[in-house]
Amino acid sequence: MSGPAPETPPKGLDEFGEIDRLFRPLTRGAPGAFELRDDAAVIPQRPGFDLVVTKDAIVEGVHFPEGEAPELVARKLVRVNVSDLAAKAAEPFAAFLAVAWPQGFAGRDRELFAMGLAADLEAFGIDLLGGDTVSTSGPFTCTLTAMGWVPAGRMVRRAGARPGDKLLVSGTIGDATLGLAAVKGQIEDADGRLAYRYRMPEPRVDLRETLRRHATAAADVSDGLVADARHIAEASGVGLLIDLDRLPLSGAAATWLERQADVGASLLRLGTGGDDYEVVCTMASGVRKPPGFTVIGEVREGEGVEVRAAGRVVDPGAGGWRHG
Ligand code: ADP
Ligand code: MG
């Protein structure tokens, strides 16, 4: 193929050496990876299962702060992708990585990135099957394509909520948005728990069986609870009531809330902040609430999302992050 000069020069021995050294161990011997020494990989069949695929990119200065520790960048990359698989009730098993190293991101930084990646791919049972490595004059950018298995036809969709279902969310909500404020020095975070929750998402792979059994629809909470619940409503062609007075809060978030003058506005801030990486889902009204979930509302006929906080109907605005 002819065209403009590529940004990355043809790979020399060093670059193949780097892939070998940094990334080959992360295949964990998966046969389809061919030790990252072929042009492409082979994904094994798993009879009776569908392959669920997702891809998230993260960019320095946009999705993580400039100068963030390379191993944390790698771990966040894995976790935001695994969170999508978790919300679909898929069992992670393989990934493809693309990295664009920025200028000055040298040997040790690349090693630290690979170490963070190794730690979390291992933690979530994921083999690296391939990828691409380039250089850029722009910001550090990395993307992962993550794959998981679900029993055939059983991926939990956003479309699937039915009027009368209850709306539930896992874990606690709002810690990450408070964590971001803490990282910026805007709020107190004595033990660092809130900041940690922002920097190191904990994808809910543990909910897989419950979601498969009971969820009629699900999404992970990355843009903000209200925005992601709205995704379910729109995909399902239903309306939602969300009662933020029922929002599950961590001790730290509850303490923060107690100190706020305007409880309604503060609940709205927690319910619309991003990066929680919990799962919002719907279940039939007759299903008993599974442990680890909180009922926060219900599915209605029609369309639109009604949000209540401090006993009143509030306007959530855009309801979370809009992708720019
Ligand atoms: P080409 O550009 O000639 O297709 P590459 O150098 O991109 O070859 O890839 C060589 C092998 O190394 C392939 O198996 C590819 O999947 C793997 N690879 C390259 N970069 C990465 C990476 N960042 N992570 C995982 N595998 C990689
Ligand atoms: Mg090739």
mmCIF file of C-alpha atoms and ligand atoms in Angstrom:
data_model
loop_
_atom_site.group_PDB
_atom_site.id
_atom_site.type_symbol
_atom_site.label_atom_id
_atom_site.label_comp_id
_atom_site.label_asym_id
_atom_site.label_seq_id
_atom_site.Cartn_x
_atom_site.Cartn_y
_atom_site.Cartn_z
ATOM 1 C CA MET A 1 0.000 0.000 0.000
ATOM 2 C CA SER A 2 1.340 3.468 -0.852
ATOM 3 C CA GLY A 3 0.422 6.660 0.957
ATOM 4 C CA PRO A 4 1.823 9.279 3.286
ATOM 5 C CA ALA A 5 4.935 8.394 5.259
ATOM 6 C CA PRO A 6 3.933 6.349 8.304
ATOM 7 C CA GLU A 7 4.322 7.959 11.721
ATOM 8 C CA THR A 8 6.146 4.884 12.892
ATOM 9 C CA PRO A 9 9.183 3.720 10.959
ATOM 10 C CA PRO A 10 9.359 0.069 9.914
ATOM 11 C CA LYS A 11 10.076 -2.060 12.912
ATOM 12 C CA GLY A 12 13.698 -2.904 13.586
ATOM 13 C CA LEU A 13 14.942 -5.815 15.597
ATOM 14 C CA ASP A 14 14.689 -3.708 18.743
ATOM 15 C CA GLU A 15 10.998 -3.276 18.399
ATOM 16 C CA PHE A 16 10.313 -6.942 17.847
ATOM 17 C CA GLY A 17 12.592 -7.540 20.832
ATOM 18 C CA GLU A 18 10.464 -5.185 22.867
ATOM 19 C CA ILE A 19 7.230 -6.975 21.974
ATOM 20 C CA ASP A 20 8.885 -10.264 22.907
ATOM 21 C CA ARG A 21 10.180 -8.959 26.181
ATOM 22 C CA LEU A 22 7.257 -6.828 27.322
ATOM 23 C CA PHE A 23 4.222 -8.558 25.938
ATOM 24 C CA ARG A 24 4.976 -12.196 25.079
ATOM 25 C CA PRO A 25 4.817 -13.330 28.728
ATOM 26 C CA LEU A 26 1.287 -11.908 28.859
ATOM 27 C CA THR A 27 0.045 -14.509 26.374
ATOM 28 C CA ARG A 28 0.483 -16.977 29.245
ATOM 29 C CA GLY A 29 1.173 -19.617 26.629
ATOM 30 C CA ALA A 30 -2.234 -19.319 24.952
ATOM 31 C CA PRO A 31 -1.914 -21.478 21.807
ATOM 32 C CA GLY A 32 -3.785 -18.997 19.550
ATOM 33 C CA ALA A 33 -1.275 -16.225 20.315
ATOM 34 C CA PHE A 34 1.570 -18.075 18.550
ATOM 35 C CA GLU A 35 3.925 -16.330 21.012
ATOM 36 C CA LEU A 36 3.142 -12.982 19.267
ATOM 37 C CA ARG A 37 5.362 -14.171 16.413
ATOM 38 C CA ASP A 38 2.768 -14.403 13.681
ATOM 39 C CA ASP A 39 0.786 -11.798 11.758
ATOM 40 C CA ALA A 40 -2.456 -12.676 13.454
ATOM 41 C CA ALA A 41 -3.973 -14.737 16.235
ATOM 42 C CA VAL A 42 -6.572 -17.479 16.306
ATOM 43 C CA ILE A 43 -9.472 -17.340 18.724
ATOM 44 C CA PRO A 44 -10.520 -20.786 19.847
ATOM 45 C CA GLN A 45 -14.120 -21.921 19.476
ATOM 46 C CA ARG A 46 -16.167 -22.642 22.538
ATOM 47 C CA PRO A 47 -19.176 -24.683 21.507
ATOM 48 C CA GLY A 48 -22.432 -23.438 23.036
ATOM 49 C CA PHE A 49 -21.028 -19.989 23.822
ATOM 50 C CA ASP A 50 -21.086 -16.573 22.140
ATOM 51 C CA LEU A 51 -17.950 -14.451 21.938
ATOM 52 C CA VAL A 52 -18.626 -11.023 23.528
ATOM 53 C CA VAL A 53 -16.247 -8.291 22.358
ATOM 54 C CA THR A 54 -15.659 -4.761 23.615
ATOM 55 C CA LYS A 55 -13.065 -2.060 23.029
ATOM 56 C CA ASP A 56 -12.228 1.015 25.089
ATOM 57 C CA ALA A 57 -9.447 3.506 24.428
ATOM 58 C CA ILE A 58 -7.897 5.749 27.067
ATOM 59 C CA VAL A 59 -5.930 8.925 26.349
ATOM 60 C CA GLU A 60 -3.533 10.826 28.602
ATOM 61 C CA GLY A 61 -4.994 14.119 29.746
ATOM 62 C CA VAL A 62 -8.518 12.914 28.935
ATOM 63 C CA HIS A 63 -9.095 9.597 30.713
ATOM 64 C CA PHE A 64 -6.125 9.689 33.059
ATOM 65 C CA PRO A 65 -4.030 12.582 34.388
ATOM 66 C CA GLU A 66 -0.846 13.600 32.607
ATOM 67 C CA GLY A 67 2.107 11.884 34.199
ATOM 68 C CA GLU A 68 -0.014 9.093 35.772
ATOM 69 C CA ALA A 69 2.056 6.087 36.860
ATOM 70 C CA PRO A 70 2.350 3.758 33.808
ATOM 71 C CA GLU A 71 1.272 0.656 35.735
ATOM 72 C CA LEU A 72 -1.907 2.417 36.856
ATOM 73 C CA VAL A 73 -2.663 3.436 33.262
ATOM 74 C CA ALA A 74 -2.367 -0.191 32.180
ATOM 75 C CA ARG A 75 -4.531 -1.428 35.022
ATOM 76 C CA LYS A 76 -7.214 1.163 34.337
ATOM 77 C CA LEU A 77 -7.179 0.135 30.665
ATOM 78 C CA VAL A 78 -7.824 -3.482 31.587
ATOM 79 C CA ARG A 79 -10.461 -2.642 34.155
ATOM 80 C CA VAL A 80 -12.620 -0.301 32.065
ATOM 81 C CA ASN A 81 -12.799 -3.001 29.407
ATOM 82 C CA VAL A 82 -13.459 -5.824 31.854
ATOM 83 C CA SER A 83 -16.251 -3.702 33.326
ATOM 84 C CA ASP A 84 -18.077 -3.777 29.984
ATOM 85 C CA LEU A 85 -17.752 -7.557 29.833
ATOM 86 C CA ALA A 86 -18.887 -7.855 33.458
ATOM 87 C CA ALA A 87 -22.067 -5.882 32.766
ATOM 88 C CA LYS A 88 -22.848 -8.240 29.875
ATOM 89 C CA ALA A 89 -22.373 -11.262 32.174
ATOM 90 C CA ALA A 90 -19.452 -12.411 30.007
ATOM 91 C CA GLU A 91 -16.461 -14.301 31.363
ATOM 92 C CA PRO A 92 -13.251 -12.520 30.234
ATOM 93 C CA PHE A 93 -10.650 -14.683 28.496
ATOM 94 C CA ALA A 94 -8.619 -12.793 25.866
ATOM 95 C CA ALA A 95 -7.515 -9.326 24.806
ATOM 96 C CA PHE A 96 -5.743 -7.424 22.038
ATOM 97 C CA LEU A 97 -3.684 -4.358 22.923
ATOM 98 C CA ALA A 98 -2.739 -1.299 20.883
ATOM 99 C CA VAL A 99 -0.334 1.219 22.402
ATOM 100 C CA ALA A 100 0.949 4.523 21.013
ATOM 101 C CA TRP A 101 4.042 5.390 23.031
ATOM 102 C CA PRO A 102 4.508 9.151 23.377
ATOM 103 C CA GLN A 103 7.878 10.808 22.987
ATOM 104 C CA GLY A 104 9.983 10.419 26.089
ATOM 105 C CA PHE A 105 8.043 7.368 27.291
ATOM 106 C CA ALA A 106 11.169 5.325 27.597
ATOM 107 C CA GLY A 107 12.298 1.834 28.538
ATOM 108 C CA ARG A 108 11.434 1.877 32.222
ATOM 109 C CA ASP A 109 8.018 3.467 31.643
ATOM 110 C CA ARG A 110 7.194 0.809 29.066
ATOM 111 C CA GLU A 111 8.283 -1.927 31.456
ATOM 112 C CA LEU A 112 6.103 -0.513 34.219
ATOM 113 C CA PHE A 113 3.171 -0.360 31.819
ATOM 114 C CA ALA A 114 3.711 -4.007 30.884
ATOM 115 C CA MET A 115 3.982 -4.963 34.564
ATOM 116 C CA GLY A 116 0.656 -3.286 35.406
ATOM 117 C CA LEU A 117 -0.912 -4.962 32.406
ATOM 118 C CA ALA A 118 0.490 -8.351 33.400
ATOM 119 C CA ALA A 119 -0.854 -8.021 36.939
ATOM 120 C CA ASP A 120 -4.413 -7.244 35.922
ATOM 121 C CA LEU A 121 -4.666 -9.533 32.897
ATOM 122 C CA GLU A 122 -3.604 -12.310 35.260
ATOM 123 C CA ALA A 123 -6.055 -11.176 37.936
ATOM 124 C CA PHE A 124 -8.976 -11.350 35.506
ATOM 125 C CA GLY A 125 -7.846 -14.537 33.745
ATOM 126 C CA ILE A 126 -7.125 -12.871 30.396
ATOM 127 C CA ASP A 127 -4.545 -14.001 27.813
ATOM 128 C CA LEU A 128 -3.016 -11.366 25.523
ATOM 129 C CA LEU A 129 -3.432 -12.692 21.982
ATOM 130 C CA GLY A 130 -1.968 -9.832 19.940
ATOM 131 C CA GLY A 131 -1.911 -6.139 19.262
ATOM 132 C CA ASP A 132 0.048 -3.323 17.725
ATOM 133 C CA THR A 133 2.775 -1.001 18.935
ATOM 134 C CA VAL A 134 3.371 2.443 17.449
ATOM 135 C CA SER A 135 4.920 5.754 18.460
ATOM 136 C CA THR A 136 3.184 9.123 18.495
ATOM 137 C CA SER A 137 4.078 12.796 18.840
ATOM 138 C CA GLY A 138 0.739 13.152 20.666
ATOM 139 C CA PRO A 139 -0.439 12.024 24.101
ATOM 140 C CA PHE A 140 -0.051 8.472 25.407
ATOM 141 C CA THR A 141 -2.957 6.482 24.032
ATOM 142 C CA CYS A 142 -3.793 2.848 24.570
ATOM 143 C CA THR A 143 -6.708 0.665 23.616
ATOM 144 C CA LEU A 144 -7.724 -2.827 24.499
ATOM 145 C CA THR A 145 -10.100 -5.143 22.717
ATOM 146 C CA ALA A 146 -11.396 -7.500 25.369
ATOM 147 C CA MET A 147 -13.272 -10.736 24.773
ATOM 148 C CA GLY A 148 -15.416 -12.914 26.944
ATOM 149 C CA TRP A 149 -17.759 -15.879 26.731
ATOM 150 C CA VAL A 150 -21.461 -16.097 27.478
ATOM 151 C CA PRO A 151 -23.756 -19.070 26.945
ATOM 152 C CA ALA A 152 -25.143 -18.699 23.398
ATOM 153 C CA GLY A 153 -27.811 -16.021 23.108
ATOM 154 C CA ARG A 154 -27.479 -15.012 26.759
ATOM 155 C CA MET A 155 -25.520 -11.750 26.664
ATOM 156 C CA VAL A 156 -27.361 -9.334 28.956
ATOM 157 C CA ARG A 157 -28.451 -6.497 26.687
ATOM 158 C CA ARG A 158 -29.297 -2.880 27.433
ATOM 159 C CA ALA A 159 -32.544 -3.594 25.597
ATOM 160 C CA GLY A 160 -34.618 -5.947 27.714
ATOM 161 C CA ALA A 161 -36.119 -3.877 30.530
ATOM 162 C CA ARG A 162 -39.896 -4.295 30.861
ATOM 163 C CA PRO A 163 -42.454 -2.058 32.548
ATOM 164 C CA GLY A 164 -42.874 -3.236 36.135
ATOM 165 C CA ASP A 165 -39.248 -4.399 36.478
ATOM 166 C CA LYS A 166 -37.271 -2.953 39.338
ATOM 167 C CA LEU A 167 -34.125 -0.920 38.782
ATOM 168 C CA LEU A 168 -31.082 -1.939 40.811
ATOM 169 C CA VAL A 169 -27.458 -0.942 41.136
ATOM 170 C CA SER A 170 -24.520 -2.887 42.562
ATOM 171 C CA GLY A 171 -22.060 -1.722 45.213
ATOM 172 C CA THR A 172 -21.884 1.957 46.125
ATOM 173 C CA ILE A 173 -22.262 4.980 43.874
ATOM 174 C CA GLY A 174 -20.523 8.359 43.858
ATOM 175 C CA ASP A 175 -17.169 7.398 45.351
ATOM 176 C CA ALA A 176 -15.286 7.847 42.090
ATOM 177 C CA THR A 177 -16.645 11.306 41.399
ATOM 178 C CA LEU A 178 -15.752 12.342 44.960
ATOM 179 C CA GLY A 179 -12.382 10.651 44.410
ATOM 180 C CA LEU A 180 -11.728 12.835 41.388
ATOM 181 C CA ALA A 181 -12.579 15.902 43.476
ATOM 182 C CA ALA A 182 -10.203 14.591 46.162
ATOM 183 C CA VAL A 183 -7.399 14.097 43.629
ATOM 184 C CA LYS A 184 -7.922 17.735 42.619
ATOM 185 C CA GLY A 185 -7.692 18.750 46.290
ATOM 186 C CA GLN A 186 -11.294 19.982 46.372
ATOM 187 C CA ILE A 187 -12.557 17.701 49.108
ATOM 188 C CA GLU A 188 -11.084 15.898 52.079
ATOM 189 C CA ASP A 189 -10.140 12.212 51.720
ATOM 190 C CA ALA A 190 -8.175 11.411 54.848
ATOM 191 C CA ASP A 191 -7.608 7.696 54.196
ATOM 192 C CA GLY A 192 -7.382 8.064 50.392
ATOM 193 C CA ARG A 193 -10.227 5.618 49.789
ATOM 194 C CA LEU A 194 -12.185 7.903 47.499
ATOM 195 C CA ALA A 195 -9.171 8.734 45.320
ATOM 196 C CA TYR A 196 -8.333 5.040 45.092
ATOM 197 C CA ARG A 197 -11.835 4.232 43.917
ATOM 198 C CA TYR A 198 -11.411 6.808 41.124
ATOM 199 C CA ARG A 199 -7.963 5.653 40.042
ATOM 200 C CA MET A 200 -8.494 1.904 40.283
ATOM 201 C CA PRO A 201 -11.928 0.743 39.148
ATOM 202 C CA GLU A 202 -13.069 -2.650 40.482
ATOM 203 C CA PRO A 203 -15.052 -4.297 37.666
ATOM 204 C CA ARG A 204 -17.895 -6.435 38.972
ATOM 205 C CA VAL A 205 -16.964 -9.786 37.451
ATOM 206 C CA ASP A 206 -18.369 -11.364 40.613
ATOM 207 C CA LEU A 207 -21.954 -10.529 39.539
ATOM 208 C CA ARG A 208 -21.887 -12.743 36.458
ATOM 209 C CA GLU A 209 -24.098 -15.584 37.668
ATOM 210 C CA THR A 210 -26.641 -13.235 39.253
ATOM 211 C CA LEU A 211 -26.911 -11.150 36.084
ATOM 212 C CA ARG A 212 -27.268 -14.236 33.910
ATOM 213 C CA ARG A 213 -29.997 -15.585 36.127
ATOM 214 C CA HIS A 214 -32.024 -12.452 36.889
ATOM 215 C CA ALA A 215 -31.159 -9.355 34.858
ATOM 216 C CA THR A 216 -33.536 -8.350 32.066
ATOM 217 C CA ALA A 217 -31.147 -5.520 31.050
ATOM 218 C CA ALA A 218 -27.812 -4.173 32.303
ATOM 219 C CA ALA A 219 -25.099 -1.583 31.670
ATOM 220 C CA ASP A 220 -21.916 -0.718 33.501
ATOM 221 C CA VAL A 221 -21.838 2.615 35.308
ATOM 222 C CA SER A 222 -19.057 4.518 33.569
ATOM 223 C CA ASP A 223 -20.719 7.750 32.419
ATOM 224 C CA GLY A 224 -22.763 8.206 35.595
ATOM 225 C CA LEU A 225 -25.621 6.229 37.121
ATOM 226 C CA VAL A 226 -28.407 8.395 35.696
ATOM 227 C CA ALA A 227 -26.863 8.510 32.198
ATOM 228 C CA ASP A 228 -26.223 4.770 32.110
ATOM 229 C CA ALA A 229 -29.696 3.964 33.426
ATOM 230 C CA ARG A 230 -31.014 6.223 30.676
ATOM 231 C CA HIS A 231 -29.103 4.105 28.143
ATOM 232 C CA ILE A 232 -31.076 1.102 29.349
ATOM 233 C CA ALA A 233 -34.376 3.023 29.149
ATOM 234 C CA GLU A 234 -33.694 4.229 25.611
ATOM 235 C CA ALA A 235 -32.508 0.856 24.348
ATOM 236 C CA SER A 236 -35.493 -0.885 25.930
ATOM 237 C CA GLY A 237 -38.102 1.685 24.875
ATOM 238 C CA VAL A 238 -39.320 2.221 28.444
ATOM 239 C CA GLY A 239 -39.392 4.962 31.068
ATOM 240 C CA LEU A 240 -37.597 4.925 34.432
ATOM 241 C CA LEU A 241 -38.067 6.301 37.901
ATOM 242 C CA ILE A 242 -34.797 6.729 39.792
ATOM 243 C CA ASP A 243 -35.002 7.608 43.486
ATOM 244 C CA LEU A 244 -31.633 8.986 44.565
ATOM 245 C CA ASP A 245 -32.710 8.884 48.205
ATOM 246 C CA ARG A 246 -32.150 5.133 47.883
ATOM 247 C CA LEU A 247 -28.647 5.541 46.435
ATOM 248 C CA PRO A 248 -26.203 3.095 48.084
ATOM 249 C CA LEU A 249 -23.397 5.166 49.602
ATOM 250 C CA SER A 250 -20.049 4.198 51.095
ATOM 251 C CA GLY A 251 -19.213 5.443 54.587
ATOM 252 C CA ALA A 252 -16.965 8.111 53.070
ATOM 253 C CA ALA A 253 -19.638 9.330 50.654
ATOM 254 C CA ALA A 254 -22.274 9.349 53.415
ATOM 255 C CA THR A 255 -19.965 11.427 55.609
ATOM 256 C CA TRP A 256 -19.417 13.853 52.751
ATOM 257 C CA LEU A 257 -23.173 14.073 52.126
ATOM 258 C CA GLU A 258 -23.907 14.870 55.791
ATOM 259 C CA ARG A 259 -21.761 17.972 55.502
ATOM 260 C CA GLN A 260 -23.532 19.334 52.434
ATOM 261 C CA ALA A 261 -26.149 22.065 52.756
ATOM 262 C CA ASP A 262 -28.189 21.054 49.699
ATOM 263 C CA VAL A 263 -28.854 17.321 50.016
ATOM 264 C CA GLY A 264 -30.837 17.070 46.761
ATOM 265 C CA ALA A 265 -28.141 18.731 44.661
ATOM 266 C CA SER A 266 -25.454 16.663 46.370
ATOM 267 C CA LEU A 267 -27.275 13.378 45.732
ATOM 268 C CA LEU A 268 -27.638 14.453 42.127
ATOM 269 C CA ARG A 269 -23.914 15.068 41.954
ATOM 270 C CA LEU A 270 -23.245 11.521 43.198
ATOM 271 C CA GLY A 271 -25.883 10.007 40.923
ATOM 272 C CA THR A 272 -24.569 11.741 37.811
ATOM 273 C CA GLY A 273 -20.808 11.522 38.424
ATOM 274 C CA GLY A 274 -18.887 8.994 36.355
ATOM 275 C CA ASP A 275 -16.323 6.230 36.790
ATOM 276 C CA ASP A 276 -18.012 4.038 39.416
ATOM 277 C CA TYR A 277 -17.801 0.894 37.238
ATOM 278 C CA GLU A 278 -20.685 -0.730 39.074
ATOM 279 C CA VAL A 279 -23.579 -2.393 37.228
ATOM 280 C CA VAL A 280 -27.045 -0.839 36.817
ATOM 281 C CA CYS A 281 -29.663 -3.383 35.816
ATOM 282 C CA THR A 282 -33.318 -4.301 35.797
ATOM 283 C CA MET A 283 -34.967 -7.431 37.198
ATOM 284 C CA ALA A 284 -38.535 -8.707 37.201
ATOM 285 C CA SER A 285 -40.528 -7.366 40.148
ATOM 286 C CA GLY A 286 -40.975 -10.855 41.605
ATOM 287 C CA VAL A 287 -37.233 -11.537 41.881
ATOM 288 C CA ARG A 288 -35.881 -11.225 45.397
ATOM 289 C CA LYS A 289 -33.171 -8.541 45.592
ATOM 290 C CA PRO A 290 -29.815 -10.322 45.299
ATOM 291 C CA PRO A 291 -27.127 -9.534 47.869
ATOM 292 C CA GLY A 292 -24.845 -6.645 46.896
ATOM 293 C CA PHE A 293 -27.568 -4.859 44.922
ATOM 294 C CA THR A 294 -29.814 -1.979 45.971
ATOM 295 C CA VAL A 295 -33.226 -1.246 44.470
ATOM 296 C CA ILE A 296 -33.163 2.412 43.352
ATOM 297 C CA GLY A 297 -36.244 2.678 41.174
ATOM 298 C CA GLU A 298 -38.559 1.045 38.704
ATOM 299 C CA VAL A 299 -39.289 0.640 35.019
ATOM 300 C CA ARG A 300 -42.411 2.307 33.636
ATOM 301 C CA GLU A 301 -44.369 2.332 30.422
ATOM 302 C CA GLY A 302 -43.525 5.131 28.013
ATOM 303 C CA GLU A 303 -40.259 6.991 27.922
ATOM 304 C CA GLY A 304 -38.154 9.456 29.879
ATOM 305 C CA VAL A 305 -36.253 9.231 33.138
ATOM 306 C CA GLU A 306 -37.749 10.812 36.244
ATOM 307 C CA VAL A 307 -35.157 11.458 38.922
ATOM 308 C CA ARG A 308 -36.067 12.178 42.534
ATOM 309 C CA ALA A 309 -33.785 13.405 45.292
ATOM 310 C CA ALA A 310 -34.575 14.684 48.781
ATOM 311 C CA GLY A 311 -38.207 13.779 48.131
ATOM 312 C CA ARG A 312 -38.552 16.019 45.077
ATOM 313 C CA VAL A 313 -38.374 15.603 41.331
ATOM 314 C CA VAL A 314 -35.043 17.052 40.132
ATOM 315 C CA ASP A 315 -33.643 17.872 36.712
ATOM 316 C CA PRO A 316 -30.599 15.725 36.080
ATOM 317 C CA GLY A 317 -29.586 17.774 33.020
ATOM 318 C CA ALA A 318 -27.461 15.623 30.788
ATOM 319 C CA GLY A 319 -27.293 13.138 33.662
ATOM 320 C CA GLY A 320 -23.582 12.453 33.469
ATOM 321 C CA TRP A 321 -20.746 12.597 31.053
ATOM 322 C CA ARG A 322 -21.553 13.123 27.420
ATOM 323 C CA HIS A 323 -18.939 11.826 25.066
ATOM 324 C CA GLY A 324 -17.361 14.796 23.283
HETATM 325 P P1 ADP B 1 3.011 -6.130 11.531
HETATM 326 O O1 ADP B 1 2.990 -4.658 11.816
HETATM 327 O O2 ADP B 1 4.038 -6.570 10.587
HETATM 328 O O3 ADP B 1 1.662 -6.719 11.281
HETATM 329 P P2 ADP B 1 3.417 -6.284 14.321
HETATM 330 O O4 ADP B 1 4.764 -5.888 14.707
HETATM 331 O O5 ADP B 1 2.324 -5.295 14.438
HETATM 332 O O6 ADP B 1 3.501 -6.836 12.866
HETATM 333 O O7 ADP B 1 2.993 -7.548 15.148
HETATM 334 C C1 ADP B 1 3.819 -8.658 15.292
HETATM 335 C C2 ADP B 1 3.196 -9.534 16.323
HETATM 336 O O8 ADP B 1 3.293 -8.891 17.584
HETATM 337 C C3 ADP B 1 1.716 -9.790 16.096
HETATM 338 O O9 ADP B 1 1.419 -11.098 16.536
HETATM 339 C C4 ADP B 1 1.052 -8.789 16.979
HETATM 340 O O10 ADP B 1 -0.230 -9.213 17.390
HETATM 341 C C5 ADP B 1 2.020 -8.711 18.147
HETATM 342 N N1 ADP B 1 1.998 -7.411 18.834
HETATM 343 C C6 ADP B 1 2.494 -6.225 18.413
HETATM 344 N N2 ADP B 1 2.300 -5.247 19.308
HETATM 345 C C7 ADP B 1 1.650 -5.829 20.348
HETATM 346 C C8 ADP B 1 1.147 -5.360 21.581
HETATM 347 N N3 ADP B 1 1.241 -4.087 21.964
HETATM 348 N N4 ADP B 1 0.543 -6.244 22.394
HETATM 349 C C9 ADP B 1 0.407 -7.532 22.021
HETATM 350 N N5 ADP B 1 0.857 -8.047 20.885
HETATM 351 C C10 ADP B 1 1.474 -7.212 20.044
HETATM 352 MG MG MG B 2 2.195 -8.612 10.053
#
